[in-house]
Coordinates of C-alpha atoms in Angstrom, one line a residue:
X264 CA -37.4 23.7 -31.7
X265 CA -40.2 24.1 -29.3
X266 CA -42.8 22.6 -31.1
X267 CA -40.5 19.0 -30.6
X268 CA -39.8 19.6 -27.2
X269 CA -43.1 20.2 -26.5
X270 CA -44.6 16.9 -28.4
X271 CA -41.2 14.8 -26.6
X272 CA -42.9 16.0 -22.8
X273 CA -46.3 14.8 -23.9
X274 CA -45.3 11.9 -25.5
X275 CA -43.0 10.5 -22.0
X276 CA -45.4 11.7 -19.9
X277 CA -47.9 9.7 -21.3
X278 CA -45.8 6.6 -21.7
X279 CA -43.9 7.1 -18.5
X280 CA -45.7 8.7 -15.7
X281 CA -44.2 9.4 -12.7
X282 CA -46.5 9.3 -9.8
X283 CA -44.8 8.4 -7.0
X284 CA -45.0 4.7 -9.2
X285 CA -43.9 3.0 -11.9
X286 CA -46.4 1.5 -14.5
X287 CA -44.5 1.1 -17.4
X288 CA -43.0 -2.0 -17.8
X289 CA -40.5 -3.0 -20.0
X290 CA -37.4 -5.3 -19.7
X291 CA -34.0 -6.3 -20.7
X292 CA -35.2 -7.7 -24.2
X293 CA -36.6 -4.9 -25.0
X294 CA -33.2 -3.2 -26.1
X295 CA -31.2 -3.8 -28.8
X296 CA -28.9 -7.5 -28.0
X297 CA -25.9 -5.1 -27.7
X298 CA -27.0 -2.5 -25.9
X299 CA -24.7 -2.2 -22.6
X300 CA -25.6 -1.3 -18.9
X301 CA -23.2 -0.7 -16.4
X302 CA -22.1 1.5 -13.8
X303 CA -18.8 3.3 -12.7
X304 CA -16.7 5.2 -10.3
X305 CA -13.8 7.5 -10.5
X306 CA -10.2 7.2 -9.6
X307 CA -10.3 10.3 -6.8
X308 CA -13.9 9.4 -5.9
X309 CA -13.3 5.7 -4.8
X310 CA -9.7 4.5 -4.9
X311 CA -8.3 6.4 -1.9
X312 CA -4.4 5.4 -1.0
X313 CA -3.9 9.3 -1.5
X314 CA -0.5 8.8 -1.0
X315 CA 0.4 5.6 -1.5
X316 CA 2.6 3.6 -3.8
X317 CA 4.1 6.1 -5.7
X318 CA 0.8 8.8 -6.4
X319 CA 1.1 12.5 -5.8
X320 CA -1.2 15.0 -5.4
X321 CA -3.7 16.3 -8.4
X322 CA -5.3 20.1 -8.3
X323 CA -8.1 17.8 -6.6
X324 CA -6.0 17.4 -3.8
X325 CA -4.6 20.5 -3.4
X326 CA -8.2 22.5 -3.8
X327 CA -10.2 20.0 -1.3
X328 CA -6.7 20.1 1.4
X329 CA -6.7 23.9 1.0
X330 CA -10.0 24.8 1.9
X331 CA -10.4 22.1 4.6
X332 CA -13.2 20.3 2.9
X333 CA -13.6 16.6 3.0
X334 CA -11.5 14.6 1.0
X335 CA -11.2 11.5 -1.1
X336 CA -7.5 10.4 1.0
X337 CA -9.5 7.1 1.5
X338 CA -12.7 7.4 -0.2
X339 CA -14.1 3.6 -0.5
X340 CA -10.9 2.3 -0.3
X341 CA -11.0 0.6 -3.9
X342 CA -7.3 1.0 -4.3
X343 CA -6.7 -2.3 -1.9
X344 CA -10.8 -3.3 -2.1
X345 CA -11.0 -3.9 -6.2
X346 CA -11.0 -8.0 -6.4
X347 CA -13.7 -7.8 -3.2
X348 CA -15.7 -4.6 -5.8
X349 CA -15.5 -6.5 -9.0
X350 CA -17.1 -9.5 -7.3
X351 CA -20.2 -7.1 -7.1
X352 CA -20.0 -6.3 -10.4
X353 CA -20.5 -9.8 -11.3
X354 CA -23.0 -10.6 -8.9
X355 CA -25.0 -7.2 -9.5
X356 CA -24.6 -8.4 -13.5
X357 CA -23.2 -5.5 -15.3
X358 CA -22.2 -5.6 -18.8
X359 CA -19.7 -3.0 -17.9
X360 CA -18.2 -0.7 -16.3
X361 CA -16.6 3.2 -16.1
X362 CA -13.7 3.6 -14.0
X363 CA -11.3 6.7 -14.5
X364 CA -6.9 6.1 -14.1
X365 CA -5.6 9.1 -11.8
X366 CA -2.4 10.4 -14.3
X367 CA -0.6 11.7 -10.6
X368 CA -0.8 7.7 -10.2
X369 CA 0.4 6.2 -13.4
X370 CA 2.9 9.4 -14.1
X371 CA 3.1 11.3 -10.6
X372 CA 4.9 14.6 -12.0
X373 CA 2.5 14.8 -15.3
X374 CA 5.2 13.9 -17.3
X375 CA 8.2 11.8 -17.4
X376 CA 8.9 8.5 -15.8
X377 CA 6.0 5.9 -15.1
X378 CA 4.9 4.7 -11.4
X379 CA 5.4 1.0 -11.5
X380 CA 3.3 0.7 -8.7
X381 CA 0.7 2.5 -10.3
X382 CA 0.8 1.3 -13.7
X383 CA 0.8 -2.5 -12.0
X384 CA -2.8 -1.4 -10.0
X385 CA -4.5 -0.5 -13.0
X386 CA -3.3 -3.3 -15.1
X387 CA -4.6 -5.5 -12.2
X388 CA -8.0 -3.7 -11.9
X389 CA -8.4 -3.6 -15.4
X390 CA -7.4 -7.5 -15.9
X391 CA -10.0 -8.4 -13.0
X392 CA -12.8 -6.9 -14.7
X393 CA -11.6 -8.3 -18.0
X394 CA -11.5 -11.8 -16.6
X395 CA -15.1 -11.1 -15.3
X396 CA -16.6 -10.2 -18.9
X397 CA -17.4 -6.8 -17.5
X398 CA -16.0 -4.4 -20.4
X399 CA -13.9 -1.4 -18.8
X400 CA -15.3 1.8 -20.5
X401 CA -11.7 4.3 -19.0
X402 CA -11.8 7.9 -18.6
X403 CA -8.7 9.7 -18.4
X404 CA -9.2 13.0 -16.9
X405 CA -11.8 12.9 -14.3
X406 CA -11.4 16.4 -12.5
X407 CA -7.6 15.7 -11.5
X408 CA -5.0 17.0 -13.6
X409 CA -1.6 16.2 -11.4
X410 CA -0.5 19.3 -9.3
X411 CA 3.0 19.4 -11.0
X412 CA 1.7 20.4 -14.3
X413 CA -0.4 23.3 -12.6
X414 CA 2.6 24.3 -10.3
X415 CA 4.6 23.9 -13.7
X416 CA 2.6 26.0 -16.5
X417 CA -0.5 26.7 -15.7
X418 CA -2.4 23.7 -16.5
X419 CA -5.1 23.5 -19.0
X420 CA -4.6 26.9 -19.3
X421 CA -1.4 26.8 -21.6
X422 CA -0.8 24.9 -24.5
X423 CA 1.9 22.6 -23.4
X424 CA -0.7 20.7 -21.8
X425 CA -1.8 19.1 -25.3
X426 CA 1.5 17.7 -25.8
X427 CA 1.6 16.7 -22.1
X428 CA -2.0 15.2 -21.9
X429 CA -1.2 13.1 -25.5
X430 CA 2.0 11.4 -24.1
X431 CA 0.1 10.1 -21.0
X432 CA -2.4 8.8 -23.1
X433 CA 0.2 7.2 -25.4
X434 CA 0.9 5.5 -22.2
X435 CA -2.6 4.4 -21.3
X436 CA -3.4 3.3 -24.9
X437 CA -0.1 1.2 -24.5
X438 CA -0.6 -0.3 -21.4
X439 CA -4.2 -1.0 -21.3
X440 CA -5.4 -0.9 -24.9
X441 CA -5.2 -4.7 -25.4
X442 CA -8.1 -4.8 -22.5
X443 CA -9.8 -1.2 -23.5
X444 CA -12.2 -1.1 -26.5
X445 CA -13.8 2.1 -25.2
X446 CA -12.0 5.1 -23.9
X447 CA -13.2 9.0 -22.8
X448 CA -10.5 11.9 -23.0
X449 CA -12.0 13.9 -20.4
X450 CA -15.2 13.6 -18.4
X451 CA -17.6 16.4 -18.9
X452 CA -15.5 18.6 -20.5
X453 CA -17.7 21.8 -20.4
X454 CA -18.8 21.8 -16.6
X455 CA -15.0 20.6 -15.6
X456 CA -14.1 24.1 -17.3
X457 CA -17.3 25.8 -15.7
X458 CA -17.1 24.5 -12.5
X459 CA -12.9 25.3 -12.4
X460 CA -12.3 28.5 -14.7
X461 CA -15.8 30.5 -14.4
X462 CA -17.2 29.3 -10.5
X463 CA -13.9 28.7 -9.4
X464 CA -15.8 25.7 -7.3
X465 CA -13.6 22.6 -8.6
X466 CA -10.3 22.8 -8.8
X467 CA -8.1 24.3 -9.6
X468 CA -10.4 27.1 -7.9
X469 CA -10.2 29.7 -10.9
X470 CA -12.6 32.5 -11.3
X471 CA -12.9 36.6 -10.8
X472 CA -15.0 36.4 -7.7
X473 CA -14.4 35.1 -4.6
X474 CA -11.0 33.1 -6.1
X475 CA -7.3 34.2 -5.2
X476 CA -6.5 34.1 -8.7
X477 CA -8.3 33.5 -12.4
X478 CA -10.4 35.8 -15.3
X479 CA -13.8 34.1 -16.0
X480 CA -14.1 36.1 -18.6
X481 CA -11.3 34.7 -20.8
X482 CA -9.9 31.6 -19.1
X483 CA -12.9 29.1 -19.5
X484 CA -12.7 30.0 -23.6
X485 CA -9.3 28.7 -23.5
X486 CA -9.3 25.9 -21.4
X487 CA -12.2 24.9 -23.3
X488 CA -10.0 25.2 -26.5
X489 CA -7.3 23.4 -24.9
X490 CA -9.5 20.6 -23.9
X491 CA -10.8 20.2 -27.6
X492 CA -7.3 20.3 -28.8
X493 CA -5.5 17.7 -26.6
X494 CA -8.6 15.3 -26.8
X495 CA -8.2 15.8 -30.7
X496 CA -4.4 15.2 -30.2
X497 CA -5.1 11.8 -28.1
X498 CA -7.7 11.0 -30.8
X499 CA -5.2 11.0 -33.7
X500 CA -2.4 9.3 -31.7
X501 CA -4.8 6.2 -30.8
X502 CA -6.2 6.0 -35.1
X503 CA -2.8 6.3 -36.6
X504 CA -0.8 3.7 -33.9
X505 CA -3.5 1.8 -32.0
X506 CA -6.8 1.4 -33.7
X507 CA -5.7 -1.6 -36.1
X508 CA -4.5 -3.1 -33.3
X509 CA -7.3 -2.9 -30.7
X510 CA -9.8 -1.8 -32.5
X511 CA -11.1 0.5 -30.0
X512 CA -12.8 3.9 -30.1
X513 CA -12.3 7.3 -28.2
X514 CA -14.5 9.8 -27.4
X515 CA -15.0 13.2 -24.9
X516 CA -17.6 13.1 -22.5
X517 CA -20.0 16.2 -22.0
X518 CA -22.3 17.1 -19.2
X519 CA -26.2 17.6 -21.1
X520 CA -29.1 19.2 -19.2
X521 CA -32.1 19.5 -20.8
X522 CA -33.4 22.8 -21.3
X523 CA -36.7 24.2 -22.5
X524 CA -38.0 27.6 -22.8
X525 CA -39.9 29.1 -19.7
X526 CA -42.3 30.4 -21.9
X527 CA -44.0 30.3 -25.1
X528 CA -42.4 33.4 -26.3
X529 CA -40.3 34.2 -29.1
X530 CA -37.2 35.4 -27.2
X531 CA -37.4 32.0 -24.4
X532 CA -37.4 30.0 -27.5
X533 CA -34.4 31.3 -28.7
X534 CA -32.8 32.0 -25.0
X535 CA -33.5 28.1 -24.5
X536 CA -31.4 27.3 -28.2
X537 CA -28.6 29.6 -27.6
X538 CA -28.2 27.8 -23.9
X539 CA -28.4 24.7 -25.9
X540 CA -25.2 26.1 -28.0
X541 CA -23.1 27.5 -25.1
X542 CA -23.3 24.6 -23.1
X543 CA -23.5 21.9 -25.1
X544 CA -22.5 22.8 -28.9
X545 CA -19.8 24.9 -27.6
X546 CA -17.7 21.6 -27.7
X547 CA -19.9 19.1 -29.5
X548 CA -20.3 21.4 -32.4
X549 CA -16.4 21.6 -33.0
X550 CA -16.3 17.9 -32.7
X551 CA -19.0 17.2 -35.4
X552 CA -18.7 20.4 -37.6
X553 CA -14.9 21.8 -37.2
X554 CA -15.7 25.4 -34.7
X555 CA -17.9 26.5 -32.5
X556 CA -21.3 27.9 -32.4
X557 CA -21.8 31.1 -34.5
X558 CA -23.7 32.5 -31.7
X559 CA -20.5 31.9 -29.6
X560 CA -18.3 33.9 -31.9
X561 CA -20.3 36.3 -32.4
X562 CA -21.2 37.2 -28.5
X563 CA -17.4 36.3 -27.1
X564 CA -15.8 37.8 -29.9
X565 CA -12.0 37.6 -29.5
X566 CA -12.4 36.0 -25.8
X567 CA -13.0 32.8 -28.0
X568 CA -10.2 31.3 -29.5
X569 CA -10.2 30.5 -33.5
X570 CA -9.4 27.1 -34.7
X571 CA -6.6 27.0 -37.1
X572 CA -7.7 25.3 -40.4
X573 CA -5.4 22.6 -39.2
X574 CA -6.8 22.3 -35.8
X575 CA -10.5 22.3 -36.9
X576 CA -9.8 19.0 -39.6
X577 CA -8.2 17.5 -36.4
X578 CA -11.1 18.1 -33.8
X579 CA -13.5 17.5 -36.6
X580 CA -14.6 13.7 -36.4
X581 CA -12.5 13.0 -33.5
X582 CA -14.7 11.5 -31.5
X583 CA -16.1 8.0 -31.7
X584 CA -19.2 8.2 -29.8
X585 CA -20.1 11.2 -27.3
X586 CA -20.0 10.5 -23.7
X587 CA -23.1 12.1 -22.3
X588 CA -23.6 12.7 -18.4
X589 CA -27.0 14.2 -17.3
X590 CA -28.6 14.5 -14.5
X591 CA -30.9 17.7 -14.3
X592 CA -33.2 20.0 -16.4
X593 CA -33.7 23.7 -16.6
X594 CA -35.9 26.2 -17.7
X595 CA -34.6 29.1 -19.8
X596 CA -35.8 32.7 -19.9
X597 CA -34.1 35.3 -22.4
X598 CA -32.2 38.0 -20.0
X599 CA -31.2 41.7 -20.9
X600 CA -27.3 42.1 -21.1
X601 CA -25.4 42.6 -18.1
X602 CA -24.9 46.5 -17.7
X603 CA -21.9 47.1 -15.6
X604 CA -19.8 45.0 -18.3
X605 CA -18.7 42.6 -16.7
X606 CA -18.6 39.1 -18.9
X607 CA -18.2 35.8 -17.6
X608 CA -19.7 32.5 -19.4
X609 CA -23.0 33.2 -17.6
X610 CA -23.4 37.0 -19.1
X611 CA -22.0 35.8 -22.3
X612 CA -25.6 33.6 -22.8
X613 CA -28.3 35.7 -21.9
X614 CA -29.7 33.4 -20.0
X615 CA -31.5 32.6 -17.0
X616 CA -31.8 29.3 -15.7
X617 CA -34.4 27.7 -13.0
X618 CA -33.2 24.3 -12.3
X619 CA -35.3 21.2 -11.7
X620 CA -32.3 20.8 -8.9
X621 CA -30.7 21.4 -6.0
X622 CA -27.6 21.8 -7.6
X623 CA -25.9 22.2 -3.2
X624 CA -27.8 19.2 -2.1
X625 CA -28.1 17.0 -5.4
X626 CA -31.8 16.8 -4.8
X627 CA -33.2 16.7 -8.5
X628 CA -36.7 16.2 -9.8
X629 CA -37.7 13.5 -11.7
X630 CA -37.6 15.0 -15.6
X631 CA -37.3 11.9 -18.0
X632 CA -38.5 13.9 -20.9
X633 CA -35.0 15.9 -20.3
X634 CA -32.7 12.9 -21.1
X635 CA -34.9 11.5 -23.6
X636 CA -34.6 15.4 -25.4
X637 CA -31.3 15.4 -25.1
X638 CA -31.3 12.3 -26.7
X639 CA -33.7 13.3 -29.5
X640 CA -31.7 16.9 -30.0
X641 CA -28.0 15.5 -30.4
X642 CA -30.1 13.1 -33.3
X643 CA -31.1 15.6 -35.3
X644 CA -28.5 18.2 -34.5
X645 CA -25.4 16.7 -35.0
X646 CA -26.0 13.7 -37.1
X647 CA -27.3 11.0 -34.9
X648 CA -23.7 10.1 -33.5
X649 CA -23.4 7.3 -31.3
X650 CA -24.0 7.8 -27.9
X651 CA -23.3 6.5 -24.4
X652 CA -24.5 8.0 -21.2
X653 CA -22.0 7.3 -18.9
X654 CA -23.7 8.5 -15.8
X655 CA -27.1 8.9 -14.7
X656 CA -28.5 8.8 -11.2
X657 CA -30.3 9.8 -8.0
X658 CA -28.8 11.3 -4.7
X659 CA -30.3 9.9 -1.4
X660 CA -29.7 11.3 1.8
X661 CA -30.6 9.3 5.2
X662 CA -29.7 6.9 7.7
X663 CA -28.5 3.1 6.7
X664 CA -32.6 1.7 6.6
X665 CA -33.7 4.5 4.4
X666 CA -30.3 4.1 2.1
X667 CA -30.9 0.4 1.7
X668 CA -34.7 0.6 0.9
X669 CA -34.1 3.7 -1.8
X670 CA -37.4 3.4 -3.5
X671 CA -37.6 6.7 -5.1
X672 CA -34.0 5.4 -6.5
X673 CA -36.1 2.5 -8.4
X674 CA -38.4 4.3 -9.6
X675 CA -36.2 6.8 -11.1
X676 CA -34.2 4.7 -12.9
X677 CA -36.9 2.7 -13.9
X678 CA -38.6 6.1 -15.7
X679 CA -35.2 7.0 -16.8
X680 CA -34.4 3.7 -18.5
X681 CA -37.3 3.6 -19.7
X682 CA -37.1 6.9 -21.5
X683 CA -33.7 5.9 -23.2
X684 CA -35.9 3.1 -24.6
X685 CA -37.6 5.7 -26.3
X686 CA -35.3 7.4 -27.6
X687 CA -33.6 4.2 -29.0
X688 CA -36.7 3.4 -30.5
X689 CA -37.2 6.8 -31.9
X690 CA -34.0 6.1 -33.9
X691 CA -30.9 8.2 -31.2
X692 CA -27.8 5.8 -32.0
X693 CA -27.9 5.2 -27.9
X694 CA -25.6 2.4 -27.1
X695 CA -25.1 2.0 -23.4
X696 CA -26.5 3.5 -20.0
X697 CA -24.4 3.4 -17.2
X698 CA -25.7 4.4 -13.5
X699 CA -24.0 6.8 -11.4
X700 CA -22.5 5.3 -9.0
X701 CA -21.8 1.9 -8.1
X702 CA -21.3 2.4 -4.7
X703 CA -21.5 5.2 -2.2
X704 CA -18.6 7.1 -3.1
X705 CA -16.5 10.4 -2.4
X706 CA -18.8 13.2 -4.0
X707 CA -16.7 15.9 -5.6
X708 CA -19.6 18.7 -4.8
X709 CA -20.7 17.3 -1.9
X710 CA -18.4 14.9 -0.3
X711 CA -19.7 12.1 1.3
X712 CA -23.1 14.0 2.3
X713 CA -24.7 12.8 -1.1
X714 CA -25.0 9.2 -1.7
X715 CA -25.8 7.9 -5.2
X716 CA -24.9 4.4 -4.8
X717 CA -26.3 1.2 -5.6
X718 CA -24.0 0.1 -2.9
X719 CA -24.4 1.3 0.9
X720 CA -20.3 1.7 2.0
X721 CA -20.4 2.2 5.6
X722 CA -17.4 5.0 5.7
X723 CA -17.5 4.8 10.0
X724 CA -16.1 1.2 9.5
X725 CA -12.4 0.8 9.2
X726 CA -13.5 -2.2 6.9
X727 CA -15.8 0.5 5.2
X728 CA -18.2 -2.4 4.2
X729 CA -20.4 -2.8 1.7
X730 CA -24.0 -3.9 1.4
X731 CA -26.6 -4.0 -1.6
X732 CA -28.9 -1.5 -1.2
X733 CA -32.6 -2.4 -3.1
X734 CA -32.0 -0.6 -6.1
X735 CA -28.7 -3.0 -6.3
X736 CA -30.9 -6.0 -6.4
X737 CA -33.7 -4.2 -8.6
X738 CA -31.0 -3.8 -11.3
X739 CA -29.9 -7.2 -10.5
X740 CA -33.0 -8.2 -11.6
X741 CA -33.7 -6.5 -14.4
X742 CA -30.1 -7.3 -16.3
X743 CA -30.5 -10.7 -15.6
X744 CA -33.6 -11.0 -17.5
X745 CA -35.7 -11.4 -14.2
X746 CA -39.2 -9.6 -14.4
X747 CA -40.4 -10.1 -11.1
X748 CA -39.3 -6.9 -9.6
X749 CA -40.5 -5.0 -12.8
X750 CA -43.3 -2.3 -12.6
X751 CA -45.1 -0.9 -9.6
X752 CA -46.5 -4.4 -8.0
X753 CA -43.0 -5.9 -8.6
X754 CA -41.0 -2.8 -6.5
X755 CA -43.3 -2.9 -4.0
X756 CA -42.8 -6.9 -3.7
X757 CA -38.9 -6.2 -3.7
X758 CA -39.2 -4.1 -0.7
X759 CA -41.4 -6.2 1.2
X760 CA -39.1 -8.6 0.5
X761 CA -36.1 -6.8 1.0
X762 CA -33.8 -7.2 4.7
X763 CA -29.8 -7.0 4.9
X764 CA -30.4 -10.7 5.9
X765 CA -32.8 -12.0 3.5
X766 CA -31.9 -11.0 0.3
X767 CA -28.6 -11.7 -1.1
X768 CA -27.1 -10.9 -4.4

């Protein structure tokens, strides 16, 4: 694989360098007529009305509300603020747009009867955008399973939850699917079980180190297995009593970072492939191929669930497209095993990674090549499947002038954009880019410290109100067509240009 990898870094770098500016310009036309750009936010992350109308808590609630850490209880407000948010949309000119549906909303005990209220919001919200020609891309699971299914079984941890998880999205698909061409199953299904079975750092707060409860040597196998099997289960549903009839797709999402061997040597190459297969084929490999990684089995051993025959045919082909989120790169160096014993997912690799990140403060280098690898290695991996990379952005941290001129936000998503051009014209089945985030939203790492927004949302005003930052009107610009703004002389006219006063969407 190296020699690739190595020839992809060249290759960008020399079509896309990154030196503080941008020189390579390209524009809308330039993709294929189809192609569709958007941007998103989730339902705990933006909606707020925590306990409004109906909605009870998710683990989400619970784990922020335990530890005392900020929380999303009114986030940007979009619960009551959606009309006033989609109007942005238009004016900002997005094709379309991810938005997750909060299941303790729609179906506030997991299971059993349906919130009127709730259903009636997202029905609304989902009309709005419809009305607007911005296509709704929905995510059902975005980090908030509903507390009562926890409290009840366990969660994603037992099996019940497949049957549980397919009858809410019988409801969604029901509801919404006359509106909903494109829907995700669960958003980054590998880190959601990292992050909550293994760190223990999203809720539900599982792990064997500093966690009241959980076994991260076991539980992230099974909660990974579950995830596979409901999304399967929701799958199937949606082709055998909704496809004909909306035509729609489904699909998981996964979270991609693009690794590369620290070294040269033999044993970095194949440290940098097998992180490649725990972190991404461990799911994506099951969905395209019927079970997991042999280097998975083989390491975990019985820790890893087996498919059934009849379980690997139904996660086999199950998704539509693959959801991809990335944001960061890492370099991979082979490690010895660990010798007290102890596994988690981490010891299971026999890996170490050195991120291009800050993974505490979302401060990330600049790494196009990564995304446009990741492209470039689920192409000739797993059989060019389509693909849509539902977020993608930059973290800014600063007072309200340096959020609204964000630059260094420009010019990453210039380089970035520019290096899923590549891929696209290198022949990745790439159908849609979508920015991370919208507006300045509830981060679930970070809370509102970290601001990704093309949006400003000013969360000391009651009204928290919001105003286009630069990068809002750069993308503006560049959907519409408009190449004034495009390339290093047409950024650097933007933000001469650029006051809260003078420029207006």
């Amino acid at each position: 694989m190296m020699d690739w990898v190595l020839s992809l870094i060249i290759t960008i770098s020399l079509a896309l360098p990154f030196t503080g500016r941008c020189s390579h310009v390209y524009t809308r036309s330039d993709f294929p007529e189809d192609f569709a750009f958007g941007s998103g936010t989730s339902a705990y992350q933006w909606e707020g009305a925590a306990t409004e109308d109906g909605r009870k808590p998710s683990i989400w609630d619970t784990f922020v509300n335990s530890r005392n850490l900020e929380n999303g209880d009114i986030a940007c407000d979009g619960y009551h603020k959606y009309k006033e948010d989609v109007q942005l949309m238009v004016e900002t000119g997005l094709d379309a747009f991810k938005l997750s549906i909060s299941w303790s909303r729609l179906i506030p005990n997991g299971r059993g009867p349906v919130n009127p209220k709730g259903l009636q919001f997202y029905k609304s919200f989902i009309q709005e955008l419809v009305t607007h020609g911005i296509e709704p891309h929905v995510t059902l699971h975005h980090y908030d399973l509903p507390q009562a299914l926890q409290d009840d079984y366990g969660g994603w941890l037992n099996r019940t939850i497949i049957e549980d998880f397919t009858a809410y999205a019988d409801v969604c698909f029901r509801e919404f699917g006359s509106h909903v061409k494109f829907w995700t199953t669960i958003n980054e299904a590998n880190i959601f079980t990292i992050g909550s079975y293994n760190d223990g750092i999203t809720g539900p707060g599982r792990c064997s180190g500093n966690c009241m409860s959980g076994n991260s040597s076991t539980e992230p196998y099974i909660v990974g297995h579950n995830l596979l099997l409901a999304h399967a289960s929701a799958s199937r549903l949606y082709r055998q009593k909704y496809k004909d009839m909306h035509g729609g797709s489904v699909a998981l999402s996964l979270y991609a970072i693009g690794f590369s061997p620290a070294t040269s040597s033999k044993d970095d190459e194949m440290a940098a492939q097998r992180a490649r297969d725990f972190y991404l084929g461990w799911m994506l490999e099951p969905l395209v191929y019927g079970d997991y990684p042999y280097v998975m089995r083989k390491t975990v051993g019985s820790r890893l669930p087996n498919f059934s025959e009849e379980e690997s045919e139904l996660v086999k082909g199950s998704s539509d497209f693959i959801g991809i989120i990335h944001y960061l790169a890492a370099s991979v160096t082979n490690t010895k095993p660990n010798p007290t014993g102890y596994s988690d997912f981490y010891s299971d690799t026999g890996i170490t990674l050195s991120y291009t990140c800050n993974i505490t403060t979302s401060q990330c280098a600049v790494t196009p090549w990564a995304l446009e690898g990741v492209l470039e290695y689920i192409k000739q991996s797993y059989g060019n499947p389509p693909v849509y990379i539902l977020e993608n952005g930059k973290s800014m941290k600063g007072d309200f002038q340096m959020q609204q001129k964000d630059t260094p936000r420009i010019e990453y998503l210039h380089v970035y954009i520019g290096a899923v051009l590549n891929a696209v014209r290198n022949g990745s089945d790439t159908r849609g880019y979508f920015i991370w985030s919208f507006m300045d939203v509830y981060e679930l790492l970070g809370g509102y410290g970290p601001k990704y927004g093309l949006y400003y949302v000013n969360f000391s005003d009651t009204h928290l109100t919001r105003f286009p930052k630069l990068s809002a009107h750069w993308y503006s610009a560049f959907l519409k067509g408009d190449t004034t703004f495009l390339g290093s002389q047409g950024i650097a006219q933007l933000q001469n240009n650029f006051s809260s006063s003078s420029l207006v969407m």
